[in-house]
CSV table of C-alpha atoms in Angstrom, one decimal:
chain,number,residue,atom,x,y,z
A,1,LEU,CA,134.8,7.7,110.4
A,2,LEU,CA,131.8,8.5,108.2
A,3,ALA,CA,133.9,8.6,105.0
A,4,TRP,CA,135.5,5.3,106.1
A,5,ALA,CA,132.1,3.8,106.7
A,6,SER,CA,130.9,5.0,103.3
A,7,ASP,CA,133.6,2.9,101.6
A,8,ARG,CA,131.9,-0.1,103.3
A,9,GLY,CA,128.4,0.6,102.2
A,10,ALA,CA,127.0,3.3,104.4
A,11,ASN,CA,124.6,5.4,102.3
A,12,LEU,CA,126.0,9.0,102.9
A,13,MET,CA,123.9,11.4,100.9
A,14,ILE,CA,126.7,13.7,99.5
A,15,PRO,CA,125.6,15.7,96.4
A,16,SER,CA,126.9,14.0,93.3
A,17,ALA,CA,128.4,17.1,91.8
A,18,GLU,CA,130.5,17.7,95.0
A,19,ALA,CA,131.4,14.1,95.3
A,20,SER,CA,132.7,14.0,91.7
A,21,GLY,CA,134.7,17.3,92.2
A,22,ASN,CA,132.6,19.3,89.7
A,23,VAL,CA,131.9,23.0,90.3
A,24,VAL,CA,128.4,23.7,91.7
A,25,SER,CA,126.5,26.9,91.6
A,26,GLU,CA,124.1,26.5,94.6
A,27,TRP,CA,126.6,27.7,97.2
A,28,SER,CA,126.6,31.3,98.4
A,29,PRO,CA,128.8,33.3,100.8
A,30,THR,CA,125.7,34.7,102.6
A,31,LYS,CA,122.8,32.2,102.1
A,32,PRO,CA,122.3,28.9,104.0
A,33,TYR,CA,124.3,26.0,102.6
A,34,PRO,CA,122.3,24.0,100.0
A,35,SER,CA,123.2,20.7,101.8
A,36,HIS,CA,124.6,19.5,105.0
A,37,ASP,CA,126.6,16.3,105.7
A,38,VAL,CA,125.5,16.5,109.4
A,39,TYR,CA,122.2,16.7,111.1
A,40,TYR,CA,121.2,19.8,113.1
A,41,PRO,CA,118.3,18.7,115.4
A,42,GLY,CA,115.1,20.5,115.0
A,43,THR,CA,116.0,22.0,111.6
A,44,GLU,CA,114.6,19.3,109.2
A,45,GLU,CA,111.1,18.3,108.6
A,46,LEU,CA,110.6,14.5,108.9
A,47,GLY,CA,108.8,13.3,105.8
A,48,PRO,CA,105.4,11.5,106.2
A,49,ASP,CA,107.0,8.3,105.0
A,50,GLU,CA,110.3,8.7,106.8
A,51,MET,CA,111.8,7.2,109.9
A,52,ARG,CA,114.7,8.8,111.8
A,53,VAL,CA,116.8,7.0,114.3
A,54,ILE,CA,119.4,8.7,116.6
A,55,ALA,CA,121.9,6.8,118.8
A,56,CYS,CA,121.6,8.4,122.2
A,57,GLY,CA,123.8,5.7,123.6
A,58,SER,CA,126.0,3.3,121.7
A,59,GLY,CA,128.4,2.1,124.5
A,60,MET,CA,128.7,-0.1,127.5
A,61,PRO,CA,128.3,-0.2,131.3
A,62,MET,CA,131.7,1.3,131.7
A,63,PRO,CA,131.0,5.1,132.0
A,64,ARG,CA,132.8,7.4,129.5
A,65,LEU,CA,132.2,10.9,128.2
A,66,LYS,CA,132.3,9.7,124.6
A,67,GLN,CA,129.6,7.1,124.7
A,68,ALA,CA,126.5,6.6,126.9
A,69,ALA,CA,125.1,3.1,127.4
A,70,ALA,CA,122.4,1.7,125.2
A,71,CYS,CA,119.7,4.0,123.9
A,72,MET,CA,118.1,4.6,120.5
A,73,LEU,CA,115.5,7.3,119.7
A,74,VAL,CA,113.1,6.4,116.9
A,75,GLU,CA,111.1,9.2,115.3
A,76,LEU,CA,108.4,8.5,112.7
A,77,GLY,CA,106.8,10.7,110.1
A,78,ASN,CA,103.4,10.4,111.8
A,79,GLY,CA,104.8,12.3,114.8
A,80,ASP,CA,105.3,9.3,117.1
A,81,LYS,CA,108.6,9.0,118.9
A,82,PHE,CA,109.9,6.0,120.9
A,83,ILE,CA,112.9,5.4,123.1
A,84,PHE,CA,114.4,2.0,123.0
A,85,ASP,CA,116.3,1.4,126.2
A,86,MET,CA,117.7,4.2,128.3
A,87,GLY,CA,121.1,3.2,129.6
A,88,THR,CA,123.3,5.3,131.9
A,89,GLY,CA,124.4,8.6,130.4
A,90,SER,CA,121.7,8.6,127.7
A,91,MET,CA,119.4,11.2,129.2
A,92,GLU,CA,121.9,14.0,128.5
A,93,ARG,CA,122.0,12.9,124.9
A,94,LEU,CA,118.2,12.9,124.6
A,95,TYR,CA,117.9,16.3,126.2
A,96,ALA,CA,120.7,17.7,123.9
A,97,LEU,CA,118.4,17.1,120.9
A,98,GLY,CA,116.0,19.8,122.1
A,99,ILE,CA,112.8,17.8,121.8
A,100,PRO,CA,109.9,18.7,124.1
A,101,LEU,CA,109.5,16.0,126.6
A,102,ASP,CA,105.8,15.6,125.9
A,103,TYR,CA,106.9,14.1,122.6
A,104,ILE,CA,109.2,11.5,124.0
A,105,ASP,CA,107.0,9.9,126.6
A,106,LYS,CA,107.2,6.3,125.4
A,107,VAL,CA,110.1,4.2,126.7
A,108,PHE,CA,110.6,0.5,125.8
A,109,LEU,CA,113.0,-1.6,127.8
A,110,THR,CA,114.6,-4.8,126.4
A,111,HIS,CA,115.7,-5.8,129.9
A,112,LEU,CA,116.5,-4.3,133.3
A,113,HIS,CA,120.3,-4.1,133.3
A,114,ALA,CA,121.5,-0.7,134.3
A,115,ASP,CA,123.3,-0.1,130.9
A,116,HIS,CA,119.8,-0.5,129.3
A,117,MET,CA,117.6,1.3,131.8
A,118,GLY,CA,119.8,3.1,134.3
A,119,ASP,CA,118.8,6.6,133.3
A,120,LEU,CA,115.1,6.0,133.4
A,121,PRO,CA,114.7,7.0,137.1
A,122,ALA,CA,116.3,10.4,136.5
A,123,PHE,CA,114.4,10.8,133.2
A,124,TYR,CA,111.2,10.2,135.1
A,125,ILE,CA,111.8,12.4,138.2
A,126,TYR,CA,113.2,15.4,136.2
A,127,GLY,CA,110.0,15.7,134.1
A,128,PRO,CA,108.5,18.6,136.1
A,129,GLN,CA,111.7,20.7,136.0
A,130,ASN,CA,111.9,20.2,132.2
A,131,ASN,CA,108.3,21.0,131.4
A,132,ARG,CA,106.9,17.5,130.7
A,133,SER,CA,103.1,17.7,131.3
A,134,VAL,CA,102.1,14.2,130.3
A,135,PRO,CA,102.5,10.8,132.1
A,136,LEU,CA,105.6,8.8,131.3
A,137,ARG,CA,104.7,5.5,129.6
A,138,VAL,CA,107.1,2.6,130.2
A,139,TRP,CA,107.0,-0.9,128.6
A,140,GLY,CA,109.3,-3.5,130.1
A,141,PRO,CA,109.6,-7.3,130.4
A,142,GLY,CA,108.0,-9.5,133.0
A,143,GLY,CA,106.0,-12.7,133.2
A,144,GLY,CA,107.1,-15.7,131.2
A,145,GLY,CA,107.7,-17.7,134.3
A,146,THR,CA,110.2,-15.2,135.8
A,147,ARG,CA,110.0,-14.2,139.4
A,148,PRO,CA,107.4,-11.4,139.8
A,149,GLU,CA,109.9,-9.4,141.9
A,150,TRP,CA,112.2,-9.3,138.9
A,151,GLY,CA,109.7,-7.8,136.5
A,152,THR,CA,109.3,-4.2,135.3
A,153,LYS,CA,106.2,-3.4,137.4
A,154,ALA,CA,108.1,-4.3,140.6
A,155,ALA,CA,111.1,-2.3,139.4
A,156,MET,CA,109.0,0.8,138.8
A,157,ASP,CA,107.2,0.4,142.1
A,158,HIS,CA,110.5,0.4,143.9
A,159,MET,CA,111.6,3.4,141.8
A,160,LEU,CA,108.5,5.4,143.0
A,161,GLU,CA,109.3,4.4,146.5
A,162,MET,CA,112.9,5.6,146.1
A,163,TRP,CA,111.6,9.0,144.9
A,164,ALA,CA,108.9,9.3,147.7
A,165,TRP,CA,110.7,12.2,149.4
A,166,MET,CA,111.3,14.2,146.2
A,167,THR,CA,107.8,13.7,144.9
A,168,GLY,CA,106.2,14.5,148.3
A,169,THR,CA,108.1,17.7,148.9
A,170,LEU,CA,107.5,19.0,145.3
A,171,ALA,CA,103.7,18.8,145.7
A,172,GLY,CA,102.1,22.2,145.0
A,173,THR,CA,105.4,23.9,144.2
A,174,ILE,CA,105.7,23.1,140.5
A,175,ASP,CA,103.5,21.3,137.9
A,176,THR,CA,103.9,17.6,138.8
A,177,ARG,CA,101.6,16.0,136.3
A,178,SER,CA,104.6,14.3,134.7
A,179,MET,CA,105.1,12.3,137.8
A,180,SER,CA,102.2,10.1,136.7
A,181,LEU,CA,103.7,6.8,135.5
A,182,GLU,CA,102.0,4.2,133.3
A,183,VAL,CA,103.7,0.8,133.2
A,184,THR,CA,103.0,-2.0,130.8
A,185,GLU,CA,104.7,-5.3,131.5
A,186,TYR,CA,104.9,-7.4,128.4
A,187,ASP,CA,105.5,-11.2,128.4
A,188,TRP,CA,109.1,-11.4,127.2
A,189,SER,CA,108.8,-15.1,126.4
A,190,LYS,CA,106.2,-14.7,123.7
A,191,VAL,CA,107.5,-14.9,120.1
A,192,ASN,CA,106.6,-12.0,117.9
A,193,GLY,CA,104.0,-10.9,120.4
A,194,VAL,CA,102.4,-7.5,119.9
A,195,ILE,CA,103.2,-5.2,122.8
A,196,TYR,CA,102.2,-1.9,121.2
A,197,GLU,CA,99.7,-1.0,118.5
A,198,GLU,CA,98.7,2.6,118.1
A,199,ASN,CA,98.4,5.1,115.3
A,200,GLY,CA,99.5,2.7,112.6
A,201,VAL,CA,102.6,1.6,114.6
A,202,VAL,CA,103.1,-2.0,115.7
A,203,ILE,CA,105.9,-3.1,118.0
A,204,ARG,CA,106.5,-6.8,118.6
A,205,SER,CA,108.9,-8.5,121.0
A,206,ILE,CA,110.9,-11.7,120.6
A,207,PRO,CA,112.8,-13.5,123.3
A,208,ALA,CA,116.5,-12.7,123.6
A,209,VAL,CA,119.1,-15.2,124.8
A,210,HIS,CA,120.6,-13.2,127.7
A,211,PHE,CA,119.9,-14.9,131.0
A,212,GLU,CA,116.1,-14.7,131.2
A,213,GLN,CA,113.5,-11.9,131.0
A,214,SER,CA,115.3,-10.2,128.1
A,215,ALA,CA,113.8,-9.3,124.7
A,216,SER,CA,114.4,-7.6,121.3
A,217,PHE,CA,112.0,-5.4,119.4
A,218,ILE,CA,110.6,-5.2,115.9
A,219,LEU,CA,108.9,-1.9,114.9
A,220,GLU,CA,106.6,-1.9,111.9
A,221,TRP,CA,105.2,1.3,110.4
A,222,ASN,CA,104.2,2.4,106.9
A,223,GLY,CA,106.0,-0.4,105.2
A,224,LEU,CA,109.2,0.1,107.1
A,225,GLU,CA,110.7,-2.3,109.6
A,226,LEU,CA,113.3,-1.7,112.3
A,227,ALA,CA,114.7,-4.4,114.5
A,228,PHE,CA,116.5,-3.6,117.8
A,229,SER,CA,118.3,-6.1,120.0
A,230,GLY,CA,119.1,-5.5,123.6
A,231,ASP,CA,121.7,-8.0,124.8
A,232,THR,CA,121.5,-11.4,123.2
A,233,LEU,CA,123.3,-14.3,121.7
A,234,PRO,CA,122.4,-15.1,118.1
A,235,ASN,CA,119.0,-16.8,118.3
A,236,LYS,CA,116.5,-18.4,116.1
A,237,TRP,CA,113.7,-15.9,116.8
A,238,TRP,CA,115.8,-13.0,115.6
A,239,ILE,CA,116.9,-14.9,112.5
A,240,GLU,CA,113.3,-15.9,111.6
A,241,HIS,CA,111.6,-12.6,112.2
A,242,THR,CA,114.1,-9.9,111.1
A,243,GLN,CA,114.7,-11.2,107.6
A,244,GLY,CA,115.4,-8.2,105.2
A,245,VAL,CA,114.4,-5.5,107.6
A,246,ASP,CA,115.1,-1.9,106.6
A,247,LEU,CA,117.3,-1.2,109.7
A,248,SER,CA,118.8,-3.9,111.9
A,249,ILE,CA,120.4,-2.6,115.1
A,250,HIS,CA,122.2,-5.4,117.0
A,251,GLU,CA,124.8,-5.6,119.7
A,252,SER,CA,128.3,-6.3,118.7
A,253,ILE,CA,130.3,-6.5,121.9
A,254,PHE,CA,134.1,-7.0,122.0
A,255,MET,CA,135.9,-10.2,121.1
A,256,PRO,CA,137.4,-12.0,124.1
A,257,ASP,CA,140.9,-10.8,123.5
A,258,MET,CA,139.8,-7.1,123.4
A,259,ALA,CA,137.8,-7.6,126.7
A,260,MET,CA,141.0,-8.9,128.3
A,261,SER,CA,143.1,-6.1,127.0
A,262,LYS,CA,140.7,-3.1,127.5
A,263,TRP,CA,138.5,-4.2,130.5
A,264,LYS,CA,141.2,-6.3,132.2
A,265,PHE,CA,138.8,-9.3,132.3
A,266,SER,CA,140.3,-12.7,133.1
A,267,GLU,CA,140.3,-15.3,130.4
A,268,GLN,CA,137.3,-17.0,131.9
A,269,GLU,CA,135.4,-13.8,132.4
A,270,ALA,CA,136.0,-12.7,128.8
A,271,LEU,CA,135.0,-16.1,127.3
A,272,ASN,CA,131.9,-16.3,129.5
A,273,ALA,CA,130.7,-12.7,128.7
A,274,MET,CA,131.7,-12.6,125.1
A,275,THR,CA,130.4,-16.0,124.0
A,276,THR,CA,127.6,-17.1,126.3
A,277,ILE,CA,125.5,-14.0,127.1
A,278,HIS,CA,126.4,-11.5,124.4
A,279,ALA,CA,126.9,-11.3,120.6
A,280,ASN,CA,130.5,-10.5,119.7
A,281,PRO,CA,131.5,-9.1,116.2
A,282,ALA,CA,131.8,-12.6,114.7
A,283,PHE,CA,128.4,-13.5,116.0
A,284,PHE,CA,127.0,-10.2,114.8
A,285,GLY,CA,128.4,-10.7,111.3
A,286,LYS,CA,126.9,-14.2,111.1
A,287,VAL,CA,123.5,-13.0,112.2
A,288,MET,CA,123.5,-10.3,109.6
A,289,ALA,CA,124.6,-12.8,106.9
A,290,MET,CA,121.7,-15.0,107.9
A,291,THR,CA,119.1,-12.2,107.9
A,292,ARG,CA,120.4,-9.8,105.1
A,293,PRO,CA,119.0,-6.5,106.3
A,294,LYS,CA,119.0,-3.6,104.0
A,295,HIS,CA,121.2,-1.8,106.5
A,296,ALA,CA,122.9,-3.0,109.6
A,297,ILE,CA,124.1,-1.2,112.7
A,298,ALA,CA,126.6,-2.7,115.2
A,299,TYR,CA,126.4,-1.1,118.6
A,300,HIS,CA,127.1,-1.7,122.3
A,301,PHE,CA,130.9,-1.6,122.2
A,302,GLN,CA,133.5,1.1,122.8
A,303,ASN,CA,134.1,2.6,119.4
A,304,ASP,CA,137.7,3.8,119.4
A,305,PHE,CA,140.5,4.2,116.8
A,306,ASP,CA,142.1,1.0,118.1
A,307,THR,CA,139.0,-1.1,118.8
A,308,LEU,CA,137.0,-0.4,115.6
A,309,PRO,CA,139.4,-2.0,113.1
A,310,ALA,CA,139.4,-5.3,115.0
A,311,THR,CA,135.6,-5.2,115.2
A,312,VAL,CA,135.3,-4.6,111.4
A,313,ARG,CA,137.7,-7.3,110.5
A,314,ALA,CA,135.7,-9.9,112.6
A,315,VAL,CA,132.4,-8.8,111.0
A,316,GLU,CA,133.7,-8.7,107.4
A,317,GLN,CA,135.0,-12.2,107.6
A,318,VAL,CA,131.4,-13.4,107.5
A,319,TYR,CA,129.3,-10.5,106.2
A,320,ASP,CA,129.7,-8.3,103.2
A,321,GLY,CA,126.6,-6.1,103.5
A,322,PRO,CA,126.3,-2.4,104.5
A,323,VAL,CA,127.2,-1.8,108.2
A,324,ASP,CA,127.5,1.3,110.3
A,325,TYR,CA,129.5,1.0,113.6
A,326,ALA,CA,127.5,3.2,115.9
A,327,GLN,CA,128.8,6.1,117.9
A,328,ASP,CA,126.7,8.5,120.0
A,329,PHE,CA,124.6,11.0,117.9
A,330,MET,CA,124.9,9.0,114.7
A,331,VAL,CA,121.7,9.5,112.8
A,332,TRP,CA,119.9,7.3,110.2
A,333,ASN,CA,117.1,8.6,108.0
A,334,VAL,CA,115.2,5.6,106.7
A,335,THR,CA,112.8,5.5,103.7
A,336,LYS,CA,111.8,2.9,101.2
A,337,ASP,CA,114.5,4.2,98.9
A,338,GLY,CA,117.3,3.5,101.4
A,339,VAL,CA,119.2,4.7,104.5
A,340,ARG,CA,121.1,8.0,104.9
A,341,THR,CA,123.8,8.0,107.7
A,342,ARG,CA,125.1,11.2,109.3
A,343,ILE,CA,126.2,12.6,112.7
A,344,ALA,CA,124.0,15.0,114.7
A,345,VAL,CA,125.4,18.2,116.0
A,346,PRO,CA,123.7,18.5,119.5
A,347,ASN,CA,123.3,21.5,121.8
A,348,PRO,CA,125.8,21.1,124.7
A,349,GLU,CA,124.1,24.0,126.6
A,350,TYR,CA,120.5,22.7,126.6
A,351,TYR,CA,117.8,24.5,128.5
A,352,PRO,CA,114.2,23.1,128.7
A,353,THR,CA,111.9,23.6,125.8
A,354,PRO,CA,108.8,25.7,126.6
A,355,PRO,CA,105.8,23.7,128.0
A,356,LEU,CA,103.3,22.5,125.4
A,357,GLN,CA,100.4,22.8,127.9
A,358,GLU,CA,99.5,25.5,130.4
A,359,LYS,CA,101.1,25.0,133.8
A,360,GLN,CA,98.8,23.5,136.5
A,361,ILE,CA,100.6,23.7,139.8
A,362,SER,CA,97.5,22.8,141.8
A,363,THR,CA,97.3,19.3,140.3
A,364,GLY,CA,100.0,18.2,142.7
A,365,GLY,CA,97.6,18.8,145.6
A,366,GLU,CA,98.0,21.1,148.6
A,367,ARG,CA,101.5,22.5,148.8
A,368,TYR,CA,104.0,20.8,151.0
A,369,ARG,CA,105.1,23.0,153.9
A,370,THR,CA,108.6,22.8,155.3
A,371,PRO,CA,108.3,22.3,159.1
A,372,ALA,CA,108.5,25.5,161.1
A,373,GLY,CA,111.5,24.2,163.1
A,374,VAL,CA,113.5,24.0,159.8
A,375,LEU,CA,112.3,27.4,158.5
A,376,ALA,CA,113.4,29.0,161.8
A,377,GLY,CA,116.9,28.6,160.5
A,378,CYS,CA,116.3,31.3,157.8
A,379,PRO,CA,117.3,34.8,159.1
A,380,ASP,CA,114.7,37.4,159.1
A,381,GLU,CA,117.0,39.8,157.2
A,382,MET,CA,116.3,37.7,154.1
A,383,ASP,CA,112.6,38.7,154.0
A,384,ALA,CA,113.3,42.1,152.6
A,385,VAL,CA,115.4,40.7,149.8
A,386,ALA,CA,112.8,38.1,148.9
A,387,ARG,CA,110.0,40.8,149.0
A,388,LYS,CA,112.0,42.9,146.5
A,389,ILE,CA,112.3,39.9,144.2
A,390,TYR,CA,108.5,39.4,144.4
A,391,ASP,CA,107.8,43.1,143.7
A,392,ASP,CA,110.0,43.0,140.6
A,393,VAL,CA,108.3,39.9,139.2
A,394,ASN,CA,104.8,41.3,140.0
A,395,LYS,CA,105.7,44.5,138.3
A,396,ALA,CA,107.1,42.9,135.2
A,397,HIS,CA,104.3,40.3,134.8
A,398,GLY,CA,101.2,42.1,136.2
A,399,THR,CA,100.9,39.6,139.0
A,400,GLU,CA,100.2,40.0,142.7
A,401,TYR,CA,102.1,37.2,144.4
A,402,GLN,CA,103.1,37.7,148.0
A,403,PHE,CA,106.2,36.3,149.7
A,404,GLN,CA,105.3,34.2,152.7
A,405,LEU,CA,107.9,31.7,153.9
A,406,LYS,CA,107.1,31.4,157.6
A,407,LYS,CA,103.7,30.9,159.1
């Protein structure tokens, strides 16, 4: 697929000598390769003027192993990292990159459909077990005349209520600082409104045409611009404010005939969904033709051997610029000199990265105690086994912890 995409303008950085078939002298049978056509997370320094974007979800609401729902990780050379949308299935992809969770604490939601925020509750609640020690910060739409109960603050309040048993019973058992949640509700109806401005990074929102309370984002940093659409029909705000951006990430859902074939939608369902609330490939191509980004990315569709050609044909009927058709773990390195497209090689056997701050179990308050009537179900014969485990840990680490389960 990458070689195929290269023929259509994707900037794949293959050494020129290799690409031309000439003999090169940098390769060795024992030393590291002089170049890689894939990205190994955590092995490359991000330049001070460089942006890296990783697709942690390029697909749809229909669950599949191959593609999670919408999620893009944006990494900047100043150290900042942002998550744009967090659809179902994307958390596993984020974790597989091996990035400490303290570094990916900023989540921006375009709207509150599950395929754009469905993994946020799990990402939040699993912070303590995966060594996050800072609050999770969430930006999401609200206001703009929409019902308050539909907004992000209301959604996050309900999320916290949903996790009340889990957060309550974990108190005093592990470090629960990451259960602190900071929610910023931005007015989705504002055009080019600044919703984030820190450390030289500005993120603006523009309305999206997808029911109501939906938005798209424009990130500006160090002379680079990235535009990211959630779900949207082509709209005048995107066309006005994303002209010539360095990286334009926009949905390109199926054409109606593919929705009928693959999803078993009725004719009316397919026409409604593909032409009145989403951008199909023909719409995507027209938008790119009207905005002429330096590099375009089509996402939010099932990218398969039999669906991709039809998508490409529809786009190329109206747009002739460079386009990548996203799949999960596709990576874009963006500089003022251009865009490099690769695939990441993630770790399928992820374990949590070490904590970046000293553990503070006491911050969760007094430890929750399981009721005595429940603990009575534990047989006394297990006490000796548990004490042996404690003795082994104390001996190995110079500690003096004592096993005490029952009062």
